[in-house]
C-alpha angles and dihedrals in degrees: 000000000000089000090054089053091051092052095047099047093098092054093052098075096067089043091054091049088053091048089051087055090054099260106160093188090057089050090053091050091049090049093050090049098049112019094082098056092039090054092048094048094046090049089060088058101038127038095197108094092196091056090047091052091048092048092051090049092047090049093057093043086056091048090051091051098041107031089112088064094056105120098203097268120138106303093213092055091045092051092047092050090053092046094047091051091048089052091053089048090050091051091050090051091050090051091051091050091047091051092054098036095081127220121351115278127237115251111270097027103159121230095006133107119255113252117258115258118254110273115265123237088259091052090053092049092049091047089051090052090055104035114011137070091292090058090050090048091048089057089058098057124083116279096241091054093043092053091053091052092046091050096047101033109024097032093035095226122160119242089259094049092046090050092052093044094049095038095237133115119272091243089056090052090053095047093045090048090054092048091045092055091049092048090046091053090049091049091049090050089055090052092047110021116197113253087226094050098096099040100071 
């Protein structure tokens, strides 16, 4: 599926121009070309098939509305960035619902929603990237390093996809990712200095 996406990237630009002009047939072709691999990749990050379906649908609604803003970058990377952000939004919405839903329900409670499943380790990591100390530390590093971390960690892109998405060489993605991790560690140390740090 990923190979199909690689081969079809060059044909996506005219499709996106047609979508921007309101061509529903072009939108259907774009959907047929990309929905499968998006669904498969989202499923690796989210076990709830209903959420995955909604995220895929929301992704293509966003594409329909914003195709005119596509700047010619790799369509696959662009679509995945939209999908990954929609997945984060869906998780935030689930967390808000869970906070206000009250205590977990007993199985078989009639007329009530099922309780949300406990967040996975990945959900907790992603939430930390947005809200916790890691998110605060991310805000302290330089923007070009932050965008590499967001592409490769938050959006889950490969080095190659991140390079194409950001318009920089793969080697630059790798070197910026190393620098970003070092700056992130330093920023986290500033937020939580070691009690032994000043005694050496």
